[in-house]
Each structure stands twice: as structure tokens, then as C-alpha cells.
Amino acid sequence: MHLPPLLLSRTPAVQLVLAVLAPAILGLLAGYLLTAGTTAYVVVSVLAGLGGLAAGFEHPTAGEGAARGLGGGAVFGATLLLGAALTAEPATVTLPEPPGLLVVFTVAFGVLLGAAGGALRSRADRATG
């Protein structure tokens, strides 16, 4: 089985795109979609979660995957709030109060998904020798 390269083996530019820009763009999109309806927002949020799991898979251990998830979850949550603030339309999805609590949730889910991805990578590395 061919495994994707580890994040640290990639160029710094690719690392920046994968670790910062991707969650930021998804967060902005999710924030904008708060005004478009629940379905669109949930679809992007699920895609972001799958991205968090995949991001963790770019790390050799659950701990390193969790650290990546912490950063990705923080960026996603913060830019989601930014995207929501930039829209002039009222949100159709209810956010927690205070809104900053959303970042706590996205970080928690990011850590869990990143750790799961790192654990899966560790298992795959052992299986492939």
C-alpha cells in the first residue's frame, strides 16, 4: 500500500497550503454558508472533518496528528467566525453563545480527528513495514 507523504517531508510552501490555507478557506466558506442554509453548512463542515482526519494521516503518530488538528481546528473555527461576520445576511444556522465557543468545539473535534488520523497512519506504517 502506498501511503501519502508525511507533512514534514513536503516543501514549506505545500506545508503552508495544507496546514493553514486549506482550513482557512474551508472556514471562510463555512462561515459564508451560514447564511445559505443548514445543508450547505453541514456539507462543508463534514468535508472539513474528513480533511482533519486526512491531515492527521500525514503524521506518524496520534500525538502529532492531534497537534495538527489543534492548529487546523483553531484556524477553521476562527475563519468560520470571520466569514460569518463578513456576510451581510442573517445566519440560518444557530451558533453557540458566545460565538468564540465555536472555536473551542472546532479545536476539540480537530484534535480528536487529527489524533485518529495519526493513529491510523501509525498502524498503516507498521503494517507496511
Coordinates of C-alpha atoms in Angstrom, one line a residue:
M1 CA 0.0 0.0 0.0
H2 CA 1.4 3.4 -1.0
L3 CA 1.0 5.9 1.8
P4 CA 0.9 9.7 1.2
P5 CA 4.0 11.6 2.2
L6 CA 4.3 13.0 5.7
L7 CA 3.6 16.7 6.0
L8 CA 7.2 17.4 7.2
S9 CA 8.6 15.8 4.0
R10 CA 6.8 18.3 1.8
T11 CA 8.1 21.7 0.8
P12 CA 7.4 24.7 3.2
A13 CA 5.0 26.2 0.6
V14 CA 3.0 23.0 0.4
Q15 CA 3.0 22.7 4.2
L16 CA 1.6 26.2 4.5
V17 CA -1.2 25.4 2.0
L18 CA -2.2 22.2 3.6
A19 CA -1.9 23.2 7.3
V20 CA -3.1 26.8 7.2
L21 CA -4.7 27.9 3.9
A22 CA -6.9 24.8 3.4
P23 CA -8.6 25.0 6.8
A24 CA -8.8 28.8 6.4
I25 CA -10.5 28.6 3.1
L26 CA -13.0 25.9 4.3
G27 CA -13.7 28.0 7.4
L28 CA -14.4 31.2 5.4
L29 CA -16.7 29.1 3.1
A30 CA -18.5 27.5 6.0
G31 CA -18.9 31.0 7.6
Y32 CA -20.4 32.3 4.4
L33 CA -22.7 29.3 4.1
L34 CA -24.2 30.0 7.5
T35 CA -26.5 32.3 5.5
A36 CA -27.2 29.8 2.8
G37 CA -28.9 27.2 4.9
T38 CA -28.2 24.3 7.1
T39 CA -27.5 21.7 4.5
A40 CA -24.7 23.6 2.7
Y41 CA -23.1 24.5 6.0
V42 CA -23.2 20.9 7.3
V43 CA -21.8 19.5 4.0
V44 CA -18.7 21.8 4.2
S45 CA -18.3 21.1 7.9
V46 CA -18.3 17.3 7.2
L47 CA -15.8 17.9 4.4
A48 CA -13.6 19.8 6.9
G49 CA -13.9 17.0 9.4
L50 CA -12.8 14.5 6.7
G51 CA -9.9 16.9 5.9
G52 CA -8.9 16.9 9.6
L53 CA -8.8 13.1 9.6
A54 CA -6.7 13.1 6.4
A55 CA -4.4 15.8 7.8
G56 CA -3.8 13.6 10.8
F57 CA -2.8 10.8 8.4
E58 CA 0.1 13.0 7.3
H59 CA 1.7 12.5 10.7
P60 CA 3.4 9.3 12.0
T61 CA 1.8 9.3 15.5
A62 CA -1.5 10.1 17.1
G63 CA 0.1 12.9 19.1
E64 CA 1.5 14.7 16.1
G65 CA -1.8 14.3 14.4
A66 CA -3.6 15.8 17.4
A67 CA -1.2 18.8 17.3
R68 CA -2.1 19.3 13.6
G69 CA -5.8 19.0 14.4
L70 CA -5.4 21.6 17.1
G71 CA -4.0 24.1 14.7
G72 CA -6.4 23.2 11.9
G73 CA -9.4 23.3 14.2
A74 CA -8.4 26.7 15.5
V75 CA -7.9 28.1 12.0
F76 CA -11.1 26.6 10.7
G77 CA -13.2 27.9 13.7
A78 CA -11.7 31.4 13.7
T79 CA -12.1 31.9 9.9
L80 CA -15.6 30.4 10.1
L81 CA -16.5 33.2 12.5
L82 CA -14.7 35.7 10.3
G83 CA -16.7 34.5 7.2
A84 CA -19.9 34.8 9.1
A85 CA -19.1 38.3 10.2
L86 CA -18.3 39.4 6.7
T87 CA -21.7 38.4 5.3
A88 CA -24.5 41.0 5.5
E89 CA -27.2 38.3 5.6
P90 CA -28.5 36.8 8.8
A91 CA -27.3 33.3 9.7
T92 CA -29.7 30.4 9.2
V93 CA -27.6 28.2 11.5
T94 CA -27.5 29.0 15.2
L95 CA -24.0 29.4 16.6
P96 CA -23.2 28.8 20.3
E97 CA -23.1 31.8 22.6
P98 CA -20.6 33.3 23.0
P99 CA -19.6 32.8 19.3
G100 CA -16.0 32.2 20.4
L101 CA -17.2 28.9 22.0
L102 CA -17.4 27.6 18.4
V103 CA -13.6 27.7 18.2
V104 CA -13.4 25.6 21.3
F105 CA -15.6 23.0 19.6
T106 CA -13.7 23.1 16.3
V107 CA -10.4 22.7 18.2
A108 CA -11.7 19.7 20.2
F109 CA -13.0 18.0 17.1
G110 CA -9.8 18.8 15.2
V111 CA -7.7 17.3 17.9
L112 CA -9.8 14.1 18.0
L113 CA -9.9 13.7 14.2
G114 CA -6.2 14.6 13.8
A115 CA -5.3 12.0 16.5
A116 CA -7.4 9.4 14.9
G117 CA -5.7 10.1 11.5
G118 CA -2.2 9.9 13.1
A119 CA -3.2 6.6 14.8
L120 CA -4.4 5.2 11.5
R121 CA -1.1 6.3 9.9
S122 CA 0.9 4.7 12.7
R123 CA -1.0 1.4 12.2
A124 CA -0.5 1.6 8.4
D125 CA 3.2 2.3 8.8
R126 CA 3.6 -0.8 11.0
A127 CA 1.6 -2.9 8.5
T128 CA 3.7 -1.9 5.6
G129 CA 6.9 -2.4 7.5

